[in-house]
Tab-separated table of C-alpha atoms in Angstrom:
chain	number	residue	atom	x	y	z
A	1	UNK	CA	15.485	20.527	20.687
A	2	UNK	CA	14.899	17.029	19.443
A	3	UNK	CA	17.511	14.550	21.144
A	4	UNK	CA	19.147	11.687	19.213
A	5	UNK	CA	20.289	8.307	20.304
A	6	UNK	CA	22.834	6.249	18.890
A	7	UNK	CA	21.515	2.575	20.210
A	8	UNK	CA	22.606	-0.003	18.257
A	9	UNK	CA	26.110	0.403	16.963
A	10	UNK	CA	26.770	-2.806	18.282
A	11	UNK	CA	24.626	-5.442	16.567
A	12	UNK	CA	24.098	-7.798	19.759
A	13	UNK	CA	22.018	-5.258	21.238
A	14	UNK	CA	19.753	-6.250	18.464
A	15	UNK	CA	19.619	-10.096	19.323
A	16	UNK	CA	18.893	-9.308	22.632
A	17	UNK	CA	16.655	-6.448	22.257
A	18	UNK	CA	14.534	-8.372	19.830
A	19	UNK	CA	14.154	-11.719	22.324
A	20	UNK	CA	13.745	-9.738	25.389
A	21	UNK	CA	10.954	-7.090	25.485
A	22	UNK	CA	12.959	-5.458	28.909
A	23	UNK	CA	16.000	-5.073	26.983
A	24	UNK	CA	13.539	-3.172	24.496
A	25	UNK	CA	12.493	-0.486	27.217
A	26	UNK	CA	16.235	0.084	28.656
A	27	UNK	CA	17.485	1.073	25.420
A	28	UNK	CA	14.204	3.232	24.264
A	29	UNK	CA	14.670	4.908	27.732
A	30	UNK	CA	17.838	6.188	26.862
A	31	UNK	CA	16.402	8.380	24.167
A	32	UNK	CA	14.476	9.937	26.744
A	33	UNK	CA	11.101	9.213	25.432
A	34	UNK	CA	9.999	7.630	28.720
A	35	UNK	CA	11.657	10.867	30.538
A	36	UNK	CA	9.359	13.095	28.796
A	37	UNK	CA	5.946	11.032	28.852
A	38	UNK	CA	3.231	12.049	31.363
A	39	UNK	CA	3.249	9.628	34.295
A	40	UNK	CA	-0.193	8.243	32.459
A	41	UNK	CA	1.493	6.918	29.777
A	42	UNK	CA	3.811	4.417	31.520
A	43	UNK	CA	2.892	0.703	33.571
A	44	UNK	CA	3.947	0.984	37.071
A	45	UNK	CA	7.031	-0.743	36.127
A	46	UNK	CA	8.106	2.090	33.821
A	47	UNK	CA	7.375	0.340	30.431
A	48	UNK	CA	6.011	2.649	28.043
A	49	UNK	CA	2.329	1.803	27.492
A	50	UNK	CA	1.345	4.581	24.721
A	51	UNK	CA	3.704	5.637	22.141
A	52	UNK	CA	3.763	7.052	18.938
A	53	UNK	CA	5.822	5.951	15.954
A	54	UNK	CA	6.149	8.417	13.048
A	55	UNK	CA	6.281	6.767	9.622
A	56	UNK	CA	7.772	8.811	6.502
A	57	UNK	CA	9.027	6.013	4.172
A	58	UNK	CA	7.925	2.438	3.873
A	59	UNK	CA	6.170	2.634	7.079
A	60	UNK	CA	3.448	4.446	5.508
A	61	UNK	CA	2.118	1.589	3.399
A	62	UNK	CA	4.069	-1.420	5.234
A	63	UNK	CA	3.904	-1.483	8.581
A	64	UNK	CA	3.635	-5.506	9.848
A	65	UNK	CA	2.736	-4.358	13.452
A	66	UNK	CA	-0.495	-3.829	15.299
A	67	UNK	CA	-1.484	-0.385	16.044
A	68	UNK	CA	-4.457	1.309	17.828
A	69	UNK	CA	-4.544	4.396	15.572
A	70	UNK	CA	-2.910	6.211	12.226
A	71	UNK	CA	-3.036	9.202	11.320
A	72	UNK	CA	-1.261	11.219	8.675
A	73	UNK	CA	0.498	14.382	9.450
A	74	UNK	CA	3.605	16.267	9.733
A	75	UNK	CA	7.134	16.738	11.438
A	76	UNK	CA	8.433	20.459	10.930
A	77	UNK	CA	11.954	20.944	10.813
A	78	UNK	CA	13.004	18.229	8.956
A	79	UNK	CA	13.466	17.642	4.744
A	80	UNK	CA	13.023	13.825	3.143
A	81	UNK	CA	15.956	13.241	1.259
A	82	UNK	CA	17.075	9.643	-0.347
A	83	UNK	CA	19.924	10.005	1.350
A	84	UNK	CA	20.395	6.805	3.429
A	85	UNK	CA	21.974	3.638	1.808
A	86	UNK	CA	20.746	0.087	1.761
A	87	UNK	CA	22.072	-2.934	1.075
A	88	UNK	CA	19.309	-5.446	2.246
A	89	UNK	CA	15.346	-4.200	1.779
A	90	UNK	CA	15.967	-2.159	-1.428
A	91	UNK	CA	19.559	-2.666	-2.649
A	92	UNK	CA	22.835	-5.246	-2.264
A	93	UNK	CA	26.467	-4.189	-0.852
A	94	UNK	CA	27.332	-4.392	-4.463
A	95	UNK	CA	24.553	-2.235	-5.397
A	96	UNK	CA	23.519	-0.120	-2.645
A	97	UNK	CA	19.713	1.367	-2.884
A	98	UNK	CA	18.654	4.759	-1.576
A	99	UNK	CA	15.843	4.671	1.396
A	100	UNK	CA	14.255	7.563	2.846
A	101	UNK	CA	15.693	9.832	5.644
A	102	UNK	CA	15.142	13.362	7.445
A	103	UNK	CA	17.775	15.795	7.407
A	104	UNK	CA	17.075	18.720	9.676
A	105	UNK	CA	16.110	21.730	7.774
A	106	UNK	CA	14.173	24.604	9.706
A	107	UNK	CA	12.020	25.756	7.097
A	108	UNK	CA	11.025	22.180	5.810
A	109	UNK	CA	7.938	19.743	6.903
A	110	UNK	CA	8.214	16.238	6.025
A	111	UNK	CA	4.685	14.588	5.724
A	112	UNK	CA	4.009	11.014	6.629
A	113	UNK	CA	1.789	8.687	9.079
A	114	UNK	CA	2.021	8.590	12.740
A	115	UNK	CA	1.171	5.006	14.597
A	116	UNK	CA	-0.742	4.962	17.889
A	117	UNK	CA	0.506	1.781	20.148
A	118	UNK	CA	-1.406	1.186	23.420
A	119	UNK	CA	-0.878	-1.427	26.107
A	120	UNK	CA	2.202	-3.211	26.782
A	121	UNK	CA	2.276	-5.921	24.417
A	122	UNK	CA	1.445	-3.572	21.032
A	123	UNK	CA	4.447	-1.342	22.403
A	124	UNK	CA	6.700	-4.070	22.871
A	125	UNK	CA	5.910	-6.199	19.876
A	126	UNK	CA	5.963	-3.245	17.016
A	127	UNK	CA	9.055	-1.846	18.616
A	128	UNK	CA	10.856	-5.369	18.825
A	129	UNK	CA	10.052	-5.233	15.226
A	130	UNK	CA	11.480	-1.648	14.110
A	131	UNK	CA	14.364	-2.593	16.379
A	132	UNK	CA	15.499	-4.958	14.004
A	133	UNK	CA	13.804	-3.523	10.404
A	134	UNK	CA	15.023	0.198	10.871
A	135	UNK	CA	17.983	-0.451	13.001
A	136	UNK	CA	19.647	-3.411	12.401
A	137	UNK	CA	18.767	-3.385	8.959
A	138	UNK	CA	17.617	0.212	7.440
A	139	UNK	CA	21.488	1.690	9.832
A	140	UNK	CA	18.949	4.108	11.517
A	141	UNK	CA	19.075	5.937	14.929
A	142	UNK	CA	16.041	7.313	16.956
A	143	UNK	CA	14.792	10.607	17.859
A	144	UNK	CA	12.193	12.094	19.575
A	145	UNK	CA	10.300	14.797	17.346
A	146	UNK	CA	7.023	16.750	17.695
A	147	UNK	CA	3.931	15.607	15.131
A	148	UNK	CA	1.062	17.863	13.816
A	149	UNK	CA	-1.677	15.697	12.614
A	150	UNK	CA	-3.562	16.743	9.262
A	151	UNK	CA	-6.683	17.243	10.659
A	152	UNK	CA	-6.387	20.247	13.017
A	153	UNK	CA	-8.976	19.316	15.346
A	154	UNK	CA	-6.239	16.744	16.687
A	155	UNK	CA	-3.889	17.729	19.035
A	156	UNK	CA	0.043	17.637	18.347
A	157	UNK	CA	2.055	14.971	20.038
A	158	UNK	CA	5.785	13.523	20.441
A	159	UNK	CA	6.456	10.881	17.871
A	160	UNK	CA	9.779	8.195	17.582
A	161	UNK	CA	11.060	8.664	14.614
A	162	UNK	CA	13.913	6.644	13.112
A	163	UNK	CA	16.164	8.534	11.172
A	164	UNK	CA	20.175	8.567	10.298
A	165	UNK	CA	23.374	11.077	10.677
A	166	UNK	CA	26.252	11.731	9.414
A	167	UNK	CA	28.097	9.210	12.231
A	168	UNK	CA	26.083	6.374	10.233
A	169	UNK	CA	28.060	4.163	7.835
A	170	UNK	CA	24.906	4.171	5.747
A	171	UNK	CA	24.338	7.711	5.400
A	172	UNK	CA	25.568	8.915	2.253
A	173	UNK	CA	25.400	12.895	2.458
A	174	UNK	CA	23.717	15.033	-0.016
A	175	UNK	CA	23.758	14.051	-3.690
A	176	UNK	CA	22.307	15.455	-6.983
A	177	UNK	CA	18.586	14.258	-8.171
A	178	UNK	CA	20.198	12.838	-10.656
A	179	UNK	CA	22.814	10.600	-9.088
A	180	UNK	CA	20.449	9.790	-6.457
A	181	UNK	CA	17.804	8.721	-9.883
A	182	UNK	CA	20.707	6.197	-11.327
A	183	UNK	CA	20.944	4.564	-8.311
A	184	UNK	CA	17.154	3.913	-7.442
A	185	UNK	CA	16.766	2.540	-10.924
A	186	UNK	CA	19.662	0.033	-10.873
A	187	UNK	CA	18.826	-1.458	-7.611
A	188	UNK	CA	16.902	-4.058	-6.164
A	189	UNK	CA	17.171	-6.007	-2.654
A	190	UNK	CA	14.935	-8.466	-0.600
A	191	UNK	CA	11.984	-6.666	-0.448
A	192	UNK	CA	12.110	-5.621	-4.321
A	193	UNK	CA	12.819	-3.043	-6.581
A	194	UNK	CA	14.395	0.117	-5.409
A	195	UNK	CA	11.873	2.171	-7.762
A	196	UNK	CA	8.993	0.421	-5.939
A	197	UNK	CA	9.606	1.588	-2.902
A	198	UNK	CA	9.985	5.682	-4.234
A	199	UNK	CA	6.919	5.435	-6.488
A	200	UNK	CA	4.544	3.510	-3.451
A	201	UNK	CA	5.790	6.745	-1.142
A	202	UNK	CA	4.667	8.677	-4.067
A	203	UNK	CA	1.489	6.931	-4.548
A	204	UNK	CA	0.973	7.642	-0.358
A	205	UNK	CA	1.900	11.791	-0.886
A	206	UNK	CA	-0.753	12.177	-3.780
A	207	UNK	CA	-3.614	9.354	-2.031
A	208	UNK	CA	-3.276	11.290	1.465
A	209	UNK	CA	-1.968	14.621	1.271
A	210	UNK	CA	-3.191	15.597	-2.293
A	211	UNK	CA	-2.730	19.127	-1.114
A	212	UNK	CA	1.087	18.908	-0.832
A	213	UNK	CA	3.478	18.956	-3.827
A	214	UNK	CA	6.640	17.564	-2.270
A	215	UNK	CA	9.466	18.972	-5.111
A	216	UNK	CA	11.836	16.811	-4.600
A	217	UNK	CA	9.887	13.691	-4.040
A	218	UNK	CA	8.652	14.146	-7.495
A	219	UNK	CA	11.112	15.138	-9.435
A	220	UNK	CA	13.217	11.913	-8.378
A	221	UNK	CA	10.318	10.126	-9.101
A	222	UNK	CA	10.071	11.919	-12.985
A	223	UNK	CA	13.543	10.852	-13.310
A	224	UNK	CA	13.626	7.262	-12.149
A	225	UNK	CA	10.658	6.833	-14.802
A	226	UNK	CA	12.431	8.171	-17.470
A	227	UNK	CA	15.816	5.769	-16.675
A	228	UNK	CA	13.614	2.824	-16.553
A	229	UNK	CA	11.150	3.565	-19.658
A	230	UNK	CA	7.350	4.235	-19.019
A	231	UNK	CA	6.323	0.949	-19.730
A	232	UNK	CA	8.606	-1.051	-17.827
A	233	UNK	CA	7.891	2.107	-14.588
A	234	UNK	CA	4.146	0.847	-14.522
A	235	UNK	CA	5.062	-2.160	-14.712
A	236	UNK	CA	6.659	-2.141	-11.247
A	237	UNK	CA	4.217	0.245	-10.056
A	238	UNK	CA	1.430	-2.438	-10.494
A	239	UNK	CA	3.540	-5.045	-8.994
A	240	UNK	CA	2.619	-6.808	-6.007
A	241	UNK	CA	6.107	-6.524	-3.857
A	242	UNK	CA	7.755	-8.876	-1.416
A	243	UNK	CA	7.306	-6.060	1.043
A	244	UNK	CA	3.845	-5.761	1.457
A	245	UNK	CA	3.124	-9.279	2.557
A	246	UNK	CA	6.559	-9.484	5.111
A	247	UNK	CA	7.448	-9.555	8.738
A	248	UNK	CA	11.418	-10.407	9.925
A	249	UNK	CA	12.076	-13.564	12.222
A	250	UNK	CA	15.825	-14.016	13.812
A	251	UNK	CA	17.543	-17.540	12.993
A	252	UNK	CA	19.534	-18.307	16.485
A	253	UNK	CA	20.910	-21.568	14.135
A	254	UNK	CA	23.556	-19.456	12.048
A	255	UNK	CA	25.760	-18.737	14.889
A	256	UNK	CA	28.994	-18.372	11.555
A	257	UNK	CA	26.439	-15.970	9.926
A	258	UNK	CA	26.679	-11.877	10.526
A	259	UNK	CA	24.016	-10.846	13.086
A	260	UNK	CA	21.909	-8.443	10.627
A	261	UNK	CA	22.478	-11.434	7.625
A	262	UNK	CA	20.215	-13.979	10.297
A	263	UNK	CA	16.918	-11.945	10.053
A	264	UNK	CA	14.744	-13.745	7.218
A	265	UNK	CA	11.328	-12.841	5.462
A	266	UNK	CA	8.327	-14.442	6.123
A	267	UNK	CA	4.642	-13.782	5.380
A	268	UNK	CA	3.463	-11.439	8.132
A	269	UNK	CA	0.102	-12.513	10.043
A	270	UNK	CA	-0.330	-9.476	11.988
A	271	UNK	CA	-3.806	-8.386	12.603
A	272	UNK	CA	-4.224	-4.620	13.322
A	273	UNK	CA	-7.235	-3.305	14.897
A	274	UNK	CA	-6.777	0.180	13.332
A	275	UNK	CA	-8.893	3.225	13.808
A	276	UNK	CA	-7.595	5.396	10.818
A	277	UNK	CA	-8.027	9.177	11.197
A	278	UNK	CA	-7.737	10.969	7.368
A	279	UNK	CA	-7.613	14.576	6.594
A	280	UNK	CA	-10.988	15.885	5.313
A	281	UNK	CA	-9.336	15.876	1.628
A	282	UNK	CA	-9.330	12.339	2.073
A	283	UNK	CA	-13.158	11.876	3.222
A	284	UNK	CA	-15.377	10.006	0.540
C-alpha cells in the first residue's frame, strides 16, 4: 500500500531543508523511499542518487529543475480532482484558487509525467526545490506510488508524488464541477491566472496522451470557458505566464515576514539535459 508522510507541518523544516541538502535526505527518508530503493540506487552515505518524481499538475509543463529523463505515464489508483486550495501560485487568501491533487480511487488512473534525477546534486537540487514549491507553498504531503510509463516497452517504477489529505488545511474535500468552475475563473495568484494553469494541463492531456479523454478534466475546463467568455479563454490560453519562466529563492532578510511569504520569483536559469521518452502516439 502506498505510505504517506506528513513532513512539513512545521514551516522551519522548510528553511532548513531548502539550505541544507542533508536535512533534504533525513526528511525524504522518512517516507521510506530510501527503505525501499535497491542498494544501487543510493551513495555510500545513504543519499538517494536515482529517484523519480511523478508530475500530474504544473509539473508537467513547468518543472525549473534538471532532470536526466521524462516520460509520460500513469499512477493507478488514484483520481485528479481540483480539490486542493491555493493562495500563492494560482489564487490569494482572499481568493483561494484550485490546484491539482490525487484522491485515491481504485478504479481510477491519473496520467501525467514522471522525472528521472541521477547523481547527487540533480537529486538534491530538484528536491530542495519541490520542498519549498509543493510543500511549503502548494500545502502538499509525499507519497510513494507505483508508475506505468506509456510506452510499454518501459518497465514500471516507484515514483514521489506530492499530493494532499484530508489532515491538510488546504485540502478542500469534494465539490461540484461547477463550484470548483467559479472558483478557477475568479482567481489569480503569483504565477497567473487560475484558468491558465487548468487549460495548460489540458493542453498536456490532449498533446501527450491524445488517447485518453479525462471526463472530468474537461468538463471543468468547458465550464471555466464558458464563465470567462471564449474570447477572453484564448486569450489566456495564448498568454505567456509568470510560471513558465520561474524558479523560488528564500529571503533570510525578512526575519518579521511568515516563512512561506519569504520565497520570491525569479527567472529560472536551469539547464536540463533531458532525454524525453513519448508514447508512439506522440512520434512525428
Amino acid at each position: 500500500a502506498p505510505k504517506t508522510s506528513c513532513l512539513w507541518k512545521n514551516p522551519q523544516n522548510f528553511v532548513a531543508a531548502s539550505q541544507d541538502s542533508s536535512l533534504i535526505f533525513a526528511l525524504i527518508k522518512k517516507t521510506t523511499v530510501v527503505a525501499n530503493m535497491a542498494p544501487s540506487t543510493s551513495d555510500p552515505g545513504g543519499d538517494v542518487t536515482d529517484l523519480w518524481v511523478f508530475g500530474y499538475g504544473s509539473l508537467t509543463w513547468n518543472t525549473c529543475f534538471a532532470y536526466s529523463a521524462r516520460v509520460v505515464g500513469s499512477v493507478p489508483g488514484f483520481s485528479r480532482r481540483f480539490w486542493q486550495a491555493n493562495t500563492v501560485h494560482r489564487g490569494t487568501p482572499d481568493k483561494p484558487g484550485r490546484v491539482a491533487t490525487l484522491v485515491p480511487d481504485e478504479k481510477a488512473v491519473t496520467w501525467g509525467v514522471a522525472y528521472q534525477l541521477k547523481g547527487h546534486n540533480q537529486v538534491t537540487r530538484a528536491l530542495q526545490h519541490l520542498t519549498i514549491r509543493e510543500g511549503a507553498l502548494g500545502g502538499y504531503t509525499t507519497e510513494v506510488t507505483r508508475f506505468i510509463p506509456a510506452d510499454p516497452s518501459l518497465p514500471p517504477c516507484d515514483v514521489l508524488v506530492y499530493l494532499s489529505t484530508d489532515e491538510n488545511p488546504s485540502y478542500l474535500g469534494p465539490s461540484t464541477e461547477q463550484e470548483t468552475a467559479v472558483a478557477i475563473a475568479a482567481a489569480v495568484g503569483r504565477c497567473g491566472y487560475n484558468a491558465q494553469y487548468l487549460f495548460k494541463l489540458s493542453h498536456f492531456m490532449r498533446s501527450s496522451v491524445p488517447m485518453v479523454t479525462d471526463d472530468y478534466l474537461f468538463t471543468l475546463e468547458a465550464m471555466v470557458r464558458d464563465l470567462l467568455g471564449q474570447e477572453r479563454a484564448k486569450e489566456l490560453e495564448n498568454a505567456q505566464t509568470v510560471a513558465d519562466e520561474l524558479a523560488l529563492t528564500y529571503r533570510s532578510d525578512l526575519d518579521s515576514v511568515p516563512v512561506p511569504c519569504r520565497y520570491e520569483y525569479f527567472p529560472c536559469r536551469t539547464e536540463c539535459h533531458r532525454i524525453e521518452v513519448r508514447p508512439a502516439s506522440e512520434s512525428g
